[in-house]
Amino acid sequence: MALKKALRIKKKRDFDNIFSARKSTANKKFIVYEIPSQTTHFRAAVSVSKKIGNAVARNRIKRLVRHALVPLSSELSQTDFVIICRQGVETLSFEEVQKNLAHVLKVSKIYKKV
């Protein structure tokens, strides 16, 4: 199951608002920039640098991260956030991506496990 399109951030204005807030959290594989959401649910975006690989590799990583968000989605707070993937994420398995993503979201207090 994929992350619904209504839960994705697409507009440049939204990206600019999130980055201008300058509230970020990081671990070895991900950086998360966040801002409180104006909607009743979370919205997310995934960014992967060209340094990590070609378009096929970058799209695969984005797809893995979006799929890793789905099981966590019921516990995510009302926040808009951008996930930036760091070098080395291309070698991770799906389970490792899920574990690292859950960790960085817990540290940033976006993910509140019940």
N, CA and C of each residue as an Amber inpcrd file, in Angstrom:
protein
   342
   0.8330000  -1.1740000   0.0000000   0.0000000   0.0000000   0.0000000
   0.8850000   1.2470000   0.0000000   0.5540000   2.2200000  -0.8100000
   1.3630000   3.4210000  -0.9510000   0.7960000   4.5680000  -0.1190000
   1.5990000   5.5890000   0.0390000   1.1780000   6.8020000   0.7310000
   0.2380000   7.5700000  -0.1900000  -0.9340000   7.9320000   0.2980000
  -1.9260000   8.6190000  -0.5320000  -1.3950000   9.9670000  -1.0080000
  -1.8260000  10.3770000  -2.1860000  -1.3600000  11.6390000  -2.7660000
  -1.7700000  12.8440000  -1.9360000  -2.8820000  12.7440000  -1.2120000
  -3.3210000  13.8540000  -0.3560000  -2.3590000  14.0680000   0.8130000
  -1.5630000  13.0620000   1.1250000  -0.6120000  13.1480000   2.2310000
   0.7810000  13.5670000   1.7710000   0.9240000  13.9430000   0.5090000
   2.2280000  14.3440000  -0.0240000   2.3060000  15.8470000  -0.2210000
   3.4930000  16.3850000  -0.0500000   3.7380000  17.8010000  -0.2920000
   4.3270000  17.9190000  -1.6930000   3.7480000  18.7980000  -2.5160000
   4.2010000  18.9460000  -3.8950000   4.5920000  20.3750000  -4.2580000
   3.9750000  21.3650000  -3.6290000   4.1540000  22.7550000  -4.0450000
   5.4240000  23.3710000  -3.4840000   6.0870000  24.1670000  -4.3090000
   7.3170000  24.8520000  -3.9180000   7.0760000  25.7490000  -2.7080000
   5.9210000  26.4040000  -2.6540000   5.5700000  27.2750000  -1.5300000
   5.6120000  26.5040000  -0.2120000   5.0820000  25.2690000  -0.2150000
   5.0840000  24.4450000   0.9940000   6.5000000  24.0440000   1.3960000
   7.3200000  23.6670000   0.4090000   8.7170000  23.3310000   0.6830000
   9.4390000  24.5320000   1.2870000   9.2420000  25.7090000   0.7040000
   9.8960000  26.9210000   1.1920000   9.4830000  27.2410000   2.6280000
   8.2010000  27.0780000   2.9500000   7.7280000  27.3150000   4.3180000
   8.3960000  26.3710000   5.3070000   8.5150000  25.1160000   4.9390000
   9.1120000  24.1190000   5.8320000  10.5940000  24.4100000   6.0510000
  11.3200000  24.6950000   4.9710000  12.7540000  24.9600000   5.1000000
  13.0320000  26.2770000   5.8080000  12.1580000  27.2680000   5.6500000
  12.3780000  28.5610000   6.3020000  12.1650000  28.4730000   7.8160000
  11.3820000  27.4970000   8.2810000  11.1770000  27.3130000   9.7150000
  12.4530000  26.8350000  10.4040000  13.3280000  26.1790000   9.6570000
  14.6380000  25.7290000  10.1380000  14.5800000  24.8120000  11.3620000
  13.5260000  24.0410000  11.4880000  13.4530000  23.0660000  12.5730000
  13.7420000  21.6940000  11.9770000  14.8880000  21.1320000  12.3440000
  15.2870000  19.8650000  11.7430000  15.8110000  18.8940000  12.7910000
  15.7530000  17.6230000  12.4160000  16.2780000  16.5280000  13.2180000
  16.9680000  15.5760000  12.2510000  18.0310000  14.9150000  12.7160000
  18.7680000  14.0330000  11.8030000  19.2920000  12.7980000  12.5260000
  19.5120000  11.7570000  11.7460000  20.3050000  10.6160000  12.1770000
  21.2760000  10.3120000  11.0360000  21.8920000   9.1460000  11.0090000
  22.9250000   8.8740000   9.9990000  22.3780000   8.7510000   8.5830000
  21.1050000   8.4150000   8.4240000  20.5440000   8.1730000   7.0910000
  19.5280000   9.2020000   6.6230000  18.8870000   9.9380000   7.5380000
  17.8350000  10.8720000   7.1550000  17.9440000  12.1990000   7.8990000
  17.4670000  13.2610000   7.2560000  17.2670000  14.5570000   7.8870000
  15.7790000  14.8720000   7.7170000  15.1400000  15.3440000   8.7750000
  13.7140000  15.6840000   8.7120000  13.5440000  17.1540000   9.0720000
  12.9810000  17.9240000   8.1380000  12.5930000  19.3100000   8.3880000
  11.0960000  19.3030000   8.6200000  10.6370000  20.0700000   9.6230000
   9.2180000  20.0070000   9.9640000   8.6410000  21.3750000  10.2950000
   7.3080000  21.4390000  10.1910000   6.5450000  22.6260000  10.5560000
   5.1430000  22.1340000  10.9200000   4.4740000  22.7570000  11.9030000
   3.1060000  22.3300000  12.2230000   2.1900000  22.4740000  11.0080000
   1.3160000  21.5140000  10.8220000   0.4500000  21.4870000   9.6490000
  -0.8130000  22.3110000   9.8610000  -1.3120000  22.8780000   8.7680000
  -2.5800000  23.6020000   8.8040000  -3.7520000  22.6470000   8.5620000
  -3.4610000  21.4150000   8.1950000  -4.4930000  20.4280000   7.8970000
  -4.7410000  19.5360000   9.1160000  -5.6710000  18.6100000   8.9890000
  -6.0050000  17.7130000  10.0970000  -5.1710000  16.4370000  10.0850000
  -4.2230000  16.3590000   9.1870000  -3.3790000  15.1680000   9.0800000
  -1.9530000  15.6020000   8.7490000  -1.0330000  14.6450000   8.7570000
   0.3390000  14.9510000   8.3830000   0.4580000  15.0160000   6.8620000
   1.4880000  15.6940000   6.3740000   1.8450000  15.6560000   4.9600000
   3.3550000  15.4790000   4.8850000   3.8160000  14.7010000   3.9170000
   5.2370000  14.3870000   3.8340000   5.7530000  14.5260000   2.4060000
   7.0540000  14.7690000   2.3130000   7.7520000  14.7850000   1.0280000
   9.1020000  14.1090000   1.2350000   9.6160000  13.5170000   0.1720000
  10.9090000  12.8400000   0.2330000  11.8150000  13.4570000  -0.8100000
  13.0460000  13.7790000  -0.4020000  14.0230000  14.3660000  -1.3050000
  15.2870000  13.5180000  -1.3030000  15.7980000  13.2330000  -2.5050000
  17.0150000  12.4380000  -2.6470000  17.9580000  13.1830000  -3.5860000
  19.1870000  13.3930000  -3.1590000  20.1710000  14.1370000  -3.9330000
  20.6520000  13.3380000  -5.1490000  21.0720000  14.0600000  -6.1760000
  21.6350000  13.4100000  -7.3630000  22.9500000  12.7170000  -7.0530000
  23.5930000  13.0770000  -5.9450000  24.8450000  12.4390000  -5.5400000
  24.6420000  10.9700000  -5.1830000  23.4160000  10.6090000  -4.8320000
  23.1410000   9.2470000  -4.3710000  23.0480000   8.2570000  -5.5270000
  22.6090000   8.6990000  -6.6940000  22.5280000   7.7660000  -7.8170000
  21.7500000   8.3490000  -8.9750000  21.5210000   7.5060000  -9.9660000
  20.7560000   7.9620000 -11.1300000  19.2680000   8.0210000 -10.7950000
  18.4590000   8.4140000 -11.7510000  17.0280000   8.6220000 -11.5210000
  16.3360000   7.3470000 -11.0430000  16.7380000   6.2210000 -11.5780000
  16.1140000   4.9530000 -11.1890000  16.3900000   4.6680000  -9.7120000
  17.6270000   4.8620000  -9.2820000  18.0040000   4.6180000  -7.8870000
  17.3050000   5.5970000  -6.9570000  17.2450000   6.8680000  -7.3430000
  16.5910000   7.8850000  -6.5040000  15.0970000   7.5960000  -6.3600000
  14.4400000   7.2320000  -7.4430000  13.0080000   6.9190000  -7.3810000
  12.7410000   5.6830000  -6.5380000  13.6390000   4.7000000  -6.5900000
  13.5000000   3.4980000  -5.7670000  13.5820000   3.8640000  -4.2840000
  14.5270000   4.7230000  -3.9450000  14.6810000   5.1530000  -2.5500000
  13.4410000   5.9130000  -2.0800000  12.9420000   6.8340000  -2.9160000
  11.7380000   7.5910000  -2.5470000  10.5470000   6.6630000  -2.3360000
  10.4220000   5.6690000  -3.1940000   9.3220000   4.7030000  -3.0760000
   9.4560000   3.9010000  -1.7750000  10.6760000   3.4650000  -1.4440000
  10.9020000   2.7270000  -0.2000000  10.5290000   3.5620000   1.0240000
  10.9410000   4.8300000   1.0200000  10.6660000   5.6990000   2.1650000
   9.1670000   5.9470000   2.3010000   8.4880000   6.2120000   1.1860000
   7.0360000   6.4300000   1.2540000   6.3170000   5.1830000   1.7540000
   6.7500000   4.0050000   1.3020000   6.1330000   2.7580000   1.7630000
   6.4500000   2.5020000   3.2320000   7.6200000   2.9250000   3.6990000
   7.9790000   2.7610000   5.1080000   7.1430000   3.6740000   5.9980000
   6.6200000   4.7680000   5.4540000   5.7840000   5.6890000   6.2300000
   4.3750000   5.1510000   6.4710000   3.8880000   4.3030000   5.5920000
   2.4960000   3.8390000   5.6680000   2.1740000   3.1610000   7.0020000
   2.9640000   2.1910000   7.4930000   2.6170000   1.5700000   8.7730000
   2.7140000   2.5430000   9.9620000   3.5190000   3.5960000   9.8200000
   3.6810000   4.5770000  10.8870000   2.6040000   5.6600000  10.8530000
   1.8580000   5.7490000   9.7680000   0.9820000   6.8920000   9.5120000
  -0.0860000   7.1120000  10.5750000  -0.5730000   6.0600000  11.2100000
  -1.6230000   6.2370000  12.2200000  -1.0930000   6.9070000  13.4900000
   0.2200000   6.8740000  13.6930000   0.8250000   7.4430000  14.9050000
   1.5570000   8.7560000  14.6470000   1.4800000   9.2980000  13.4250000
   2.1890000  10.5370000  13.1090000   1.3510000  11.7420000  13.5060000
   2.0170000  12.7490000  14.0700000   1.3150000  13.9530000  14.5160000
   0.9550000  14.8440000  13.3400000   0.1740000  15.8480000  13.5990000
  -0.3230000  16.7780000  12.5800000   0.8180000  17.7320000  12.1980000
   1.6690000  17.2830000  11.2830000   2.8840000  18.0010000  10.9210000
   3.1380000  17.8710000   9.4290000   3.6830000  18.9260000   8.8330000
   4.2090000  18.8430000   7.4690000   5.7090000  18.6290000   7.6000000
   6.2480000  17.6430000   6.9050000   7.6870000  17.4070000   7.0070000
   8.2790000  16.9280000   5.6890000   9.5720000  17.2250000   5.5340000
  10.3470000  16.8000000   4.3660000  11.4480000  15.8810000   4.8720000
  11.5540000  14.7080000   4.2690000  12.5910000  13.7440000   4.6120000
  13.6770000  13.8390000   3.5480000  14.8850000  14.1470000   3.9700000
  16.0100000  14.2050000   3.0420000  16.8750000  12.9780000   3.3070000
  17.1310000  12.2220000   2.2520000  17.9130000  10.9970000   2.3700000
  19.3950000  11.3050000   2.2290000  20.1850000  10.7460000   3.1240000
  21.6320000  10.9440000   3.1050000  22.3180000   9.8170000   2.3420000
  23.5890000  10.0400000   2.0330000  24.4030000   9.0370000   1.3500000
  24.4070000   7.7450000   2.1810000  24.2930000   6.6200000   1.5300000
  24.3000000   5.3320000   2.2100000  22.9230000   4.7040000   2.3260000
  21.8810000   5.4840000   2.1300000  20.5190000   4.9520000   2.2390000
  20.2200000   4.0000000   1.0760000  20.9390000   4.1490000  -0.0310000
  20.6930000   3.2990000  -1.2050000  21.0700000   1.8400000  -0.9630000
  21.8870000   1.5710000   0.0570000  22.3120000   0.1970000   0.3320000
  21.4260000  -0.4960000   1.3680000  20.4850000   0.2390000   1.9600000
  19.6520000  -0.3120000   3.0270000  18.5120000  -1.1710000   2.4860000
  18.1360000  -2.1630000   3.2730000  16.9560000  -2.9660000   2.9450000
  15.7140000  -2.2070000   3.4220000  14.5420000  -2.7020000   3.0470000
  13.2960000  -2.0510000   3.4460000  13.1580000  -1.9890000   4.9660000
  13.5060000  -3.0710000   5.6610000  13.4000000  -3.1110000   7.1170000
  14.3360000  -2.0920000   7.7610000  15.5440000  -1.9510000   7.2190000
  16.4940000  -0.9770000   7.7600000  16.0180000   0.4550000   7.5080000
  15.4300000   0.6950000   6.3380000  14.8710000   2.0170000   6.0410000
  13.7600000   2.3280000   7.0360000  12.8850000   1.3600000   7.2840000
  11.7760000   1.5430000   8.2180000  12.2810000   1.8450000   9.6270000
  13.2960000   1.1070000  10.0600000  13.8470000   1.2860000  11.4010000
  14.4910000   2.6690000  11.5530000  15.3110000   3.0740000  10.5760000
  15.9790000   4.3780000  10.6210000  14.9760000   5.5190000  10.5380000
  13.9540000   5.3510000   9.7110000  12.9370000   6.3820000   9.5580000
  12.1260000   6.5370000  10.8500000  11.7330000   5.4300000  11.4560000
  10.9960000   5.4800000  12.7200000  11.8530000   6.1590000  13.7940000
  13.1410000   5.8710000  13.8090000  14.0400000   6.4780000  14.8010000
  14.0950000   7.9940000  14.6600000  14.3200000   8.4850000  13.4410000
  14.4440000   9.9330000  13.2590000  13.1110000  10.6400000  13.5070000
  12.0040000   9.9920000  13.1980000  10.6910000  10.5920000  13.4600000
  10.3650000  10.5910000  14.9570000  10.8330000   9.5760000  15.6960000
  10.6530000   9.5600000  17.1540000  11.4750000  10.6680000  17.8010000
  12.7060000  10.8440000  17.3570000  13.5790000  11.8750000  17.9040000
  12.9840000  13.2640000  17.6640000  12.3750000  13.4540000  16.4930000
  11.7770000  14.7550000  16.1730000  10.3810000  14.9210000  16.7890000
   9.8970000  13.8850000  17.4660000   8.5880000  13.8830000  18.1330000
   7.4110000  13.9800000  17.1530000   7.6300000  13.5660000  15.9100000
   6.5380000  13.4870000  14.9390000   5.8130000  12.1490000  15.1010000
   6.5910000  11.0900000  15.3880000   6.0370000   9.7510000  15.5510000
   5.8530000   9.4750000  17.0390000   4.6140000   9.2600000  17.4150000
   4.2990000   9.0000000  18.8220000   3.7020000   7.6050000  18.9330000
   4.5510000   6.6410000  19.1970000   4.0940000   5.2630000  19.2920000
   3.2750000   5.0710000  20.5700000   2.1240000   4.4360000  20.4090000
   1.2220000   4.2160000  21.5480000   1.6250000   2.9780000  22.3100000
